[in-house]
């Protein structure tokens, strides 16, 4: 029971805030419930297939294959693949974390993991088309041209700031997911 | 549309996997369930948080906040708003277009879009669960700083 409470304490505290909103500012409270409901439905739609794909990847892709294509020494190939996987993805950034986790578990390099998350958040293909129509092609292409080197640079920076022992702890922790 | 593709791909791959090896497919589905169970509490927490935040910070409010704040102060404000907001792209771009109409400059829009996509204050708890505090903090801080660079370049090229 206490364990369950602990697992859900983040959710419970946010739910409590919503209740306060409903009491003290009904209009905003109702809006919050509506938005949460919509996001929840979106999550129910997107998350199960992503996790099933992760499960399939986990059982079918051998570790050696992952290491070869995205691991240490995968070089440019790994970077391109990380970009491609992230850009072709569907769903919000929280969907990227479990995908990143399974790739890392299978031996993908941490910089490639960070590149995948960067691409997932920023260079999604359908979003790019949408950006072009909403804000102009010049805007979209300029942002893409800045973002691609930026994502790579930041991936290496974050990776460089970690001590080898810390990276090991992260890898171990992520294998439990 | 994207969702249909996602489902189609998933169903095809599951069927394919079933044909190849029933046992392995069961393991895959089981693993998927376990992994989902692991993050579910964090995910629904994030979703309720997003609800609260979007109820308070709606597109009109954002456009009022950024709209008349010019220069680097506006860029900073836009980055902060982008960081704490969590909105899907198909809402984000029309919002950005609206911001432009309401007087925000390209620099501010660049900062807003960039930090909106890369910085995730809302999803931070989930990120910490997977990668630990240090990675989540570094990644988000760097992405926040990066949004200023994006703003600068967008301002030079587009503005």
mmCIF file of C-alpha atoms in Angstrom:
data_model
loop_
_atom_site.group_PDB
_atom_site.id
_atom_site.type_symbol
_atom_site.label_atom_id
_atom_site.label_comp_id
_atom_site.label_asym_id
_atom_site.label_seq_id
_atom_site.Cartn_x
_atom_site.Cartn_y
_atom_site.Cartn_z
ATOM 1 C CA UNK A 1 0.000 0.000 0.000
ATOM 2 C CA UNK A 2 2.750 2.423 1.033
ATOM 3 C CA UNK A 3 4.742 1.280 -1.992
ATOM 4 C CA UNK A 4 1.794 2.053 -4.251
ATOM 5 C CA UNK A 5 1.390 5.458 -2.619
ATOM 6 C CA UNK A 6 5.045 6.179 -3.187
ATOM 7 C CA UNK A 7 4.889 5.129 -6.825
ATOM 8 C CA UNK A 8 1.946 7.395 -7.448
ATOM 9 C CA UNK A 9 2.947 10.332 -5.248
ATOM 10 C CA UNK A 10 3.779 12.539 -8.250
ATOM 11 C CA UNK A 11 0.414 11.815 -9.831
ATOM 12 C CA UNK A 12 -1.372 12.289 -6.505
ATOM 13 C CA UNK A 13 0.202 15.685 -5.907
ATOM 14 C CA UNK A 14 -0.737 16.902 -9.386
ATOM 15 C CA UNK A 15 -4.259 15.528 -8.925
ATOM 16 C CA UNK A 16 -4.471 17.410 -5.621
ATOM 17 C CA UNK A 17 -3.530 20.678 -7.359
ATOM 18 C CA UNK A 18 -6.290 20.049 -9.884
ATOM 19 C CA UNK A 19 -8.768 19.531 -7.048
ATOM 20 C CA UNK A 20 -7.682 22.838 -5.482
ATOM 21 C CA UNK A 21 -8.098 24.523 -8.851
ATOM 22 C CA UNK A 22 -11.604 23.095 -9.150
ATOM 23 C CA UNK A 23 -12.469 24.481 -5.706
ATOM 24 C CA UNK A 24 -10.882 27.916 -5.995
ATOM 25 C CA UNK A 25 -11.064 28.623 -9.710
ATOM 26 C CA UNK A 26 -13.719 26.427 -11.212
ATOM 27 C CA UNK A 27 -13.247 27.581 -14.788
ATOM 28 C CA UNK A 28 -9.512 26.934 -14.859
ATOM 29 C CA UNK A 29 -10.014 23.663 -12.983
ATOM 30 C CA UNK A 30 -12.500 22.351 -15.526
ATOM 31 C CA UNK A 31 -10.184 23.371 -18.353
ATOM 32 C CA UNK A 32 -7.332 21.478 -16.659
ATOM 33 C CA UNK A 33 -9.448 18.330 -16.370
ATOM 34 C CA UNK A 34 -10.466 18.624 -20.016
ATOM 35 C CA UNK A 35 -6.889 19.037 -21.241
ATOM 36 C CA UNK A 36 -5.662 16.175 -19.051
ATOM 37 C CA UNK A 37 -8.436 13.992 -20.415
ATOM 38 C CA UNK A 38 -7.447 14.760 -23.984
ATOM 39 C CA UNK A 39 -3.763 14.128 -23.268
ATOM 40 C CA UNK A 40 -4.669 10.902 -21.531
ATOM 41 C CA UNK A 41 -6.532 9.655 -24.592
ATOM 42 C CA UNK A 42 -3.590 10.661 -26.776
ATOM 43 C CA UNK A 43 -1.293 8.720 -24.458
ATOM 44 C CA UNK A 44 -3.546 5.659 -24.567
ATOM 45 C CA UNK A 45 -3.445 5.819 -28.368
ATOM 46 C CA UNK A 46 0.274 6.316 -28.830
ATOM 47 C CA UNK A 47 1.973 4.596 -25.936
ATOM 48 C CA UNK A 48 0.826 0.940 -26.267
ATOM 49 C CA UNK A 49 2.063 0.434 -29.853
ATOM 50 C CA UNK A 50 5.364 2.144 -29.010
ATOM 51 C CA UNK A 51 5.896 -0.222 -26.101
ATOM 52 C CA UNK A 52 4.963 -3.249 -28.196
ATOM 53 C CA UNK A 53 7.485 -2.180 -30.854
ATOM 54 C CA UNK A 54 10.066 -1.811 -28.090
ATOM 55 C CA UNK A 55 9.225 -5.312 -26.841
ATOM 56 C CA UNK A 56 9.628 -6.749 -30.342
ATOM 57 C CA UNK A 57 12.921 -4.952 -30.804
ATOM 58 C CA UNK A 58 14.063 -6.301 -27.464
ATOM 59 C CA UNK A 59 13.447 -9.941 -28.380
ATOM 60 C CA UNK A 60 14.340 -9.871 -32.084
ATOM 61 C CA UNK A 61 17.323 -7.575 -32.504
ATOM 62 C CA UNK A 62 20.489 -9.253 -31.257
ATOM 63 C CA UNK A 63 22.866 -7.195 -29.167
ATOM 64 C CA UNK A 64 25.656 -7.588 -31.722
ATOM 65 C CA UNK A 65 23.524 -6.015 -34.429
ATOM 66 C CA UNK A 66 22.722 -3.011 -32.253
ATOM 67 C CA UNK A 67 26.359 -2.594 -31.244
ATOM 68 C CA UNK A 68 27.403 -2.806 -34.864
ATOM 69 C CA UNK A 69 24.957 -0.170 -36.092
ATOM 70 C CA UNK A 70 24.679 2.170 -33.119
ATOM 71 C CA UNK A 71 27.343 1.150 -30.626
ATOM 72 C CA UNK A 72 30.912 2.261 -30.010
ATOM 73 C CA UNK A 73 32.668 2.539 -33.336
ATOM 74 C CA UNK A 74 29.455 2.851 -35.335
ATOM 75 C CA UNK A 75 30.644 6.345 -36.268
ATOM 76 C CA UNK A 76 28.686 8.355 -38.791
ATOM 77 C CA UNK A 77 26.425 5.380 -39.524
ATOM 78 C CA UNK A 78 25.224 5.386 -35.918
ATOM 79 C CA UNK A 79 24.613 9.131 -35.926
ATOM 80 C CA UNK A 80 22.605 8.967 -39.151
ATOM 81 C CA UNK A 81 20.592 6.018 -37.920
ATOM 82 C CA UNK A 82 19.840 7.809 -34.628
ATOM 83 C CA UNK A 83 18.671 10.857 -36.564
ATOM 84 C CA UNK A 84 16.547 8.760 -38.863
ATOM 85 C CA UNK A 85 14.887 6.787 -36.047
ATOM 86 C CA UNK A 86 14.123 9.952 -34.093
ATOM 87 C CA UNK A 87 12.822 11.887 -37.103
ATOM 88 C CA UNK A 88 10.572 9.082 -38.273
ATOM 89 C CA UNK A 89 9.052 8.640 -34.825
ATOM 90 C CA UNK A 90 5.515 9.419 -33.749
ATOM 91 C CA UNK A 91 4.434 10.941 -30.470
ATOM 92 C CA UNK A 92 5.676 13.310 -27.780
ATOM 93 C CA UNK A 93 9.122 13.216 -26.218
ATOM 94 C CA UNK A 94 8.038 10.915 -23.393
ATOM 95 C CA UNK A 95 7.749 8.190 -26.035
ATOM 96 C CA UNK A 96 11.427 8.629 -26.850
ATOM 97 C CA UNK A 97 12.654 7.689 -23.379
ATOM 98 C CA UNK A 98 11.582 4.026 -23.422
ATOM 99 C CA UNK A 99 12.837 3.626 -26.996
ATOM 100 C CA UNK A 100 16.155 5.141 -25.970
ATOM 101 C CA UNK A 101 16.210 2.807 -22.980
ATOM 102 C CA UNK A 102 15.874 -0.378 -25.005
ATOM 103 C CA UNK A 103 18.470 0.760 -27.556
ATOM 104 C CA UNK A 104 20.889 1.554 -24.757
ATOM 105 C CA UNK A 105 20.237 -1.777 -23.100
ATOM 106 C CA UNK A 106 21.111 -3.435 -26.397
ATOM 107 C CA UNK A 107 24.428 -1.626 -26.599
ATOM 108 C CA UNK A 108 23.831 1.606 -28.478
ATOM 109 C CA UNK A 109 26.287 4.383 -27.703
ATOM 110 C CA UNK A 110 25.071 7.063 -25.305
ATOM 111 C CA UNK A 111 25.771 9.923 -27.724
ATOM 112 C CA UNK A 112 23.572 8.176 -30.293
ATOM 113 C CA UNK A 113 20.864 7.825 -27.659
ATOM 114 C CA UNK A 114 21.027 11.564 -27.000
ATOM 115 C CA UNK A 115 20.949 12.271 -30.743
ATOM 116 C CA UNK A 116 17.867 10.095 -31.091
ATOM 117 C CA UNK A 117 16.122 12.059 -28.336
ATOM 118 C CA UNK A 118 17.170 15.337 -29.914
ATOM 119 C CA UNK A 119 15.839 14.278 -33.295
ATOM 120 C CA UNK A 120 12.649 12.922 -31.733
ATOM 121 C CA UNK A 121 11.976 16.261 -30.081
ATOM 122 C CA UNK A 122 13.008 18.521 -32.943
ATOM 123 C CA UNK A 123 13.414 17.157 -36.453
ATOM 124 C CA UNK A 124 10.298 15.034 -36.924
ATOM 125 C CA UNK A 125 9.404 14.900 -40.606
ATOM 126 C CA UNK A 126 5.629 15.576 -40.428
ATOM 127 C CA UNK A 127 6.277 18.429 -38.005
ATOM 128 C CA UNK A 128 8.776 19.926 -40.418
ATOM 129 C CA UNK A 129 6.187 20.051 -43.182
ATOM 130 C CA UNK A 130 3.756 21.606 -40.782
ATOM 131 C CA UNK A 131 6.309 24.193 -39.720
ATOM 132 C CA UNK A 132 6.968 25.138 -43.348
ATOM 133 C CA UNK A 133 3.311 25.848 -43.979
ATOM 134 C CA UNK A 134 2.687 27.674 -40.677
ATOM 135 C CA UNK A 135 5.868 29.741 -40.443
ATOM 136 C CA UNK A 136 7.533 29.718 -43.901
ATOM 137 C CA UNK A 137 10.092 27.438 -45.516
ATOM 138 C CA UNK A 138 12.886 29.848 -44.706
ATOM 139 C CA UNK A 139 12.113 29.617 -40.999
ATOM 140 C CA UNK A 140 11.837 25.821 -41.027
ATOM 141 C CA UNK A 141 15.030 25.265 -43.027
ATOM 142 C CA UNK A 142 17.027 27.729 -40.954
ATOM 143 C CA UNK A 143 15.942 26.015 -37.768
ATOM 144 C CA UNK A 144 16.763 22.600 -39.199
ATOM 145 C CA UNK A 145 20.198 23.787 -40.291
ATOM 146 C CA UNK A 146 20.934 25.055 -36.772
ATOM 147 C CA UNK A 147 19.313 22.113 -34.999
ATOM 148 C CA UNK A 148 21.142 19.247 -36.694
ATOM 149 C CA UNK A 149 24.656 20.332 -35.667
ATOM 150 C CA UNK A 150 23.222 21.564 -32.358
ATOM 151 C CA UNK A 151 21.748 18.175 -31.505
ATOM 152 C CA UNK A 152 25.034 16.406 -32.265
ATOM 153 C CA UNK A 153 27.084 18.958 -30.349
ATOM 154 C CA UNK A 154 24.827 18.789 -27.296
ATOM 155 C CA UNK A 155 24.847 14.997 -27.357
ATOM 156 C CA UNK A 156 28.644 14.964 -27.160
ATOM 157 C CA UNK A 157 28.631 17.701 -24.507
ATOM 158 C CA UNK A 158 26.208 15.862 -22.199
ATOM 159 C CA UNK A 159 28.087 12.633 -22.772
ATOM 160 C CA UNK A 160 31.398 14.356 -22.034
ATOM 161 C CA UNK A 161 30.107 15.765 -18.762
ATOM 162 C CA UNK A 162 29.455 12.263 -17.432
ATOM 163 C CA UNK A 163 32.061 10.245 -15.621
ATOM 164 C CA UNK A 164 32.476 6.659 -16.886
ATOM 165 C CA UNK A 165 31.098 5.359 -13.580
ATOM 166 C CA UNK A 166 27.986 7.511 -13.934
ATOM 167 C CA UNK A 167 27.409 6.240 -17.448
ATOM 168 C CA UNK A 168 27.691 2.697 -16.144
ATOM 169 C CA UNK A 169 25.085 3.379 -13.452
ATOM 170 C CA UNK A 170 22.712 4.826 -16.059
ATOM 171 C CA UNK A 171 23.177 1.811 -18.321
ATOM 172 C CA UNK A 172 22.500 -0.561 -15.430
ATOM 173 C CA UNK A 173 19.463 1.394 -14.287
ATOM 174 C CA UNK A 174 18.020 1.526 -17.782
ATOM 175 C CA UNK A 175 18.371 -2.220 -18.284
ATOM 176 C CA UNK A 176 15.763 -2.707 -15.576
ATOM 177 C CA UNK A 177 13.066 -1.064 -17.637
ATOM 178 C CA UNK B 1 -2.797 9.798 -39.932
ATOM 179 C CA UNK B 2 0.488 9.188 -38.133
ATOM 180 C CA UNK B 3 -1.378 7.100 -35.604
ATOM 181 C CA UNK B 4 -2.792 4.855 -38.319
ATOM 182 C CA UNK B 5 0.695 4.261 -39.682
ATOM 183 C CA UNK B 6 1.990 3.521 -36.196
ATOM 184 C CA UNK B 7 -0.792 1.000 -35.594
ATOM 185 C CA UNK B 8 -0.464 -0.566 -39.034
ATOM 186 C CA UNK B 9 3.284 -1.033 -38.589
ATOM 187 C CA UNK B 10 2.831 -2.443 -35.090
ATOM 188 C CA UNK B 11 0.120 -4.906 -36.124
ATOM 189 C CA UNK B 12 2.066 -6.099 -39.159
ATOM 190 C CA UNK B 13 5.220 -6.618 -37.119
ATOM 191 C CA UNK B 14 3.368 -8.448 -34.342
ATOM 192 C CA UNK B 15 1.735 -10.791 -36.885
ATOM 193 C CA UNK B 16 5.068 -11.314 -38.581
ATOM 194 C CA UNK B 17 6.684 -12.055 -35.240
ATOM 195 C CA UNK B 18 3.872 -14.494 -34.362
ATOM 196 C CA UNK B 19 4.449 -16.402 -37.587
ATOM 197 C CA UNK B 20 8.145 -16.663 -36.888
ATOM 198 C CA UNK B 21 8.052 -17.520 -33.214
ATOM 199 C CA UNK B 22 5.033 -17.622 -30.958
ATOM 200 C CA UNK B 23 7.006 -17.860 -27.739
ATOM 201 C CA UNK B 24 9.263 -14.905 -28.509
ATOM 202 C CA UNK B 25 6.247 -12.780 -29.394
ATOM 203 C CA UNK B 26 4.659 -13.560 -26.045
ATOM 204 C CA UNK B 27 7.869 -12.528 -24.317
ATOM 205 C CA UNK B 28 7.896 -9.280 -26.322
ATOM 206 C CA UNK B 29 4.318 -8.435 -25.344
ATOM 207 C CA UNK B 30 5.027 -9.317 -21.727
ATOM 208 C CA UNK B 31 8.110 -7.100 -21.713
ATOM 209 C CA UNK B 32 6.108 -4.286 -23.276
ATOM 210 C CA UNK B 33 3.536 -4.583 -20.492
ATOM 211 C CA UNK B 34 6.192 -4.581 -17.774
ATOM 212 C CA UNK B 35 7.976 -1.563 -19.243
ATOM 213 C CA UNK B 36 4.711 0.326 -19.517
ATOM 214 C CA UNK B 37 3.756 -0.581 -15.945
ATOM 215 C CA UNK B 38 7.090 0.824 -14.806
ATOM 216 C CA UNK B 39 6.578 4.328 -16.172
ATOM 217 C CA UNK B 40 2.806 4.543 -16.021
ATOM 218 C CA UNK B 41 2.681 6.401 -12.657
ATOM 219 C CA UNK B 42 5.095 9.046 -13.965
ATOM 220 C CA UNK B 43 3.273 9.362 -17.258
ATOM 221 C CA UNK B 44 -0.139 10.046 -15.782
ATOM 222 C CA UNK B 45 1.461 12.512 -13.363
ATOM 223 C CA UNK B 46 2.910 14.376 -16.333
ATOM 224 C CA UNK B 47 -0.451 14.344 -18.073
ATOM 225 C CA UNK B 48 -2.285 15.906 -15.153
ATOM 226 C CA UNK B 49 0.507 18.475 -14.813
ATOM 227 C CA UNK B 50 0.167 19.332 -18.507
ATOM 228 C CA UNK B 51 -3.566 19.806 -17.977
ATOM 229 C CA UNK B 52 -2.972 22.268 -15.137
ATOM 230 C CA UNK B 53 -0.309 24.147 -17.061
ATOM 231 C CA UNK B 54 -2.298 24.441 -20.280
ATOM 232 C CA UNK B 55 -5.381 25.574 -18.359
ATOM 233 C CA UNK B 56 -3.379 28.460 -16.934
ATOM 234 C CA UNK B 57 -1.100 29.166 -19.910
ATOM 235 C CA UNK B 58 -3.311 29.046 -22.967
ATOM 236 C CA UNK B 59 -2.114 30.243 -26.395
ATOM 237 C CA UNK B 60 -3.758 33.652 -25.935
ATOM 238 C CA UNK B 61 -1.996 34.172 -22.617
ATOM 239 C CA UNK B 62 1.333 33.121 -24.133
ATOM 240 C CA UNK B 63 0.877 35.539 -26.987
ATOM 241 C CA UNK B 64 0.073 38.350 -24.543
ATOM 242 C CA UNK B 65 3.181 37.557 -22.539
ATOM 243 C CA UNK B 66 5.560 37.371 -25.483
ATOM 244 C CA UNK B 67 3.712 39.653 -27.854
ATOM 245 C CA UNK B 68 4.913 43.003 -26.628
ATOM 246 C CA UNK B 69 8.161 42.001 -24.958
ATOM 247 C CA UNK B 70 10.778 42.836 -27.523
ATOM 248 C CA UNK B 71 14.512 42.152 -27.779
ATOM 249 C CA UNK B 72 16.439 39.716 -25.634
ATOM 250 C CA UNK B 73 14.009 40.050 -22.734
ATOM 251 C CA UNK B 74 11.306 38.785 -25.097
ATOM 252 C CA UNK B 75 13.589 35.977 -26.232
ATOM 253 C CA UNK B 76 14.234 34.970 -22.629
ATOM 254 C CA UNK B 77 10.517 35.055 -21.829
ATOM 255 C CA UNK B 78 9.743 33.028 -24.954
ATOM 256 C CA UNK B 79 12.350 30.417 -23.997
ATOM 257 C CA UNK B 80 10.984 30.096 -20.476
ATOM 258 C CA UNK B 81 7.428 29.756 -21.744
ATOM 259 C CA UNK B 82 8.547 27.201 -24.321
ATOM 260 C CA UNK B 83 10.346 25.215 -21.651
ATOM 261 C CA UNK B 84 7.439 24.962 -19.243
ATOM 262 C CA UNK B 85 4.845 24.406 -21.943
ATOM 263 C CA UNK B 86 4.042 21.040 -23.377
ATOM 264 C CA UNK B 87 2.012 21.273 -26.529
ATOM 265 C CA UNK B 88 1.916 19.051 -29.584
ATOM 266 C CA UNK B 89 3.417 20.418 -32.801
ATOM 267 C CA UNK B 90 0.127 20.770 -34.580
ATOM 268 C CA UNK B 91 -0.926 23.254 -31.885
ATOM 269 C CA UNK B 92 2.525 24.776 -31.481
ATOM 270 C CA UNK B 93 2.983 26.038 -35.022
ATOM 271 C CA UNK B 94 -0.395 27.739 -35.315
ATOM 272 C CA UNK B 95 0.289 29.256 -31.883
ATOM 273 C CA UNK B 96 3.627 30.527 -33.164
ATOM 274 C CA UNK B 97 1.951 31.958 -36.261
ATOM 275 C CA UNK B 98 -0.529 33.701 -33.981
ATOM 276 C CA UNK B 99 2.343 35.092 -31.921
ATOM 277 C CA UNK B 100 3.825 36.569 -35.078
ATOM 278 C CA UNK B 101 0.538 38.252 -35.922
ATOM 279 C CA UNK B 102 0.345 39.663 -32.422
ATOM 280 C CA UNK B 103 3.640 41.432 -32.813
ATOM 281 C CA UNK B 104 6.268 38.966 -31.622
ATOM 282 C CA UNK B 105 9.454 38.936 -33.703
ATOM 283 C CA UNK B 106 11.019 35.962 -35.473
ATOM 284 C CA UNK B 107 13.714 35.827 -32.812
ATOM 285 C CA UNK B 108 11.189 35.266 -30.040
ATOM 286 C CA UNK B 109 9.322 32.699 -32.116
ATOM 287 C CA UNK B 110 12.568 30.850 -32.819
ATOM 288 C CA UNK B 111 13.344 30.740 -29.107
ATOM 289 C CA UNK B 112 9.821 29.644 -28.234
ATOM 290 C CA UNK B 113 9.655 26.815 -30.793
ATOM 291 C CA UNK B 114 13.153 25.602 -30.027
ATOM 292 C CA UNK B 115 12.775 25.453 -26.270
ATOM 293 C CA UNK B 116 9.230 24.124 -26.586
ATOM 294 C CA UNK B 117 10.520 21.126 -28.496
ATOM 295 C CA UNK B 118 13.832 20.445 -26.802
ATOM 296 C CA UNK B 119 13.326 21.505 -23.201
ATOM 297 C CA UNK B 120 10.829 19.493 -21.234
ATOM 298 C CA UNK B 121 10.144 20.783 -17.752
ATOM 299 C CA UNK B 122 6.890 18.838 -17.746
ATOM 300 C CA UNK B 123 8.451 15.564 -18.829
ATOM 301 C CA UNK B 124 11.458 16.077 -16.543
ATOM 302 C CA UNK B 125 10.237 13.556 -13.914
ATOM 303 C CA UNK B 126 9.971 10.836 -16.577
ATOM 304 C CA UNK B 127 13.371 11.729 -17.977
ATOM 305 C CA UNK B 128 14.938 11.530 -14.514
ATOM 306 C CA UNK B 129 13.405 8.108 -13.996
ATOM 307 C CA UNK B 130 15.114 6.818 -17.124
ATOM 308 C CA UNK B 131 18.409 8.676 -17.243
ATOM 309 C CA UNK B 132 18.966 10.051 -13.776
ATOM 310 C CA UNK B 133 19.045 13.618 -12.511
ATOM 311 C CA UNK B 134 22.377 14.644 -13.976
ATOM 312 C CA UNK B 135 21.666 13.754 -17.609
ATOM 313 C CA UNK B 136 18.155 15.192 -17.481
ATOM 314 C CA UNK B 137 19.401 18.425 -15.941
ATOM 315 C CA UNK B 138 22.350 18.845 -18.329
ATOM 316 C CA UNK B 139 20.309 17.991 -21.401
ATOM 317 C CA UNK B 140 17.538 20.418 -20.537
ATOM 318 C CA UNK B 141 19.863 23.248 -19.490
ATOM 319 C CA UNK B 142 21.938 22.925 -22.650
ATOM 320 C CA UNK B 143 18.812 22.831 -24.779
ATOM 321 C CA UNK B 144 17.554 25.954 -23.004
ATOM 322 C CA UNK B 145 20.774 27.822 -23.743
ATOM 323 C CA UNK B 146 20.713 26.470 -27.297
ATOM 324 C CA UNK B 147 17.312 28.072 -27.888
ATOM 325 C CA UNK B 148 19.003 31.494 -27.578
ATOM 326 C CA UNK B 149 21.407 30.559 -30.345
ATOM 327 C CA UNK B 150 18.498 29.421 -32.498
ATOM 328 C CA UNK B 151 16.752 32.710 -31.763
ATOM 329 C CA UNK B 152 19.843 34.683 -32.745
ATOM 330 C CA UNK B 153 20.352 32.867 -36.052
ATOM 331 C CA UNK B 154 16.644 32.850 -36.950
ATOM 332 C CA UNK B 155 16.586 36.571 -36.168
ATOM 333 C CA UNK B 156 19.526 37.185 -38.519
ATOM 334 C CA UNK B 157 18.310 34.966 -41.365
ATOM 335 C CA UNK B 158 14.536 35.284 -41.299
ATOM 336 C CA UNK B 159 13.833 38.452 -39.326
#
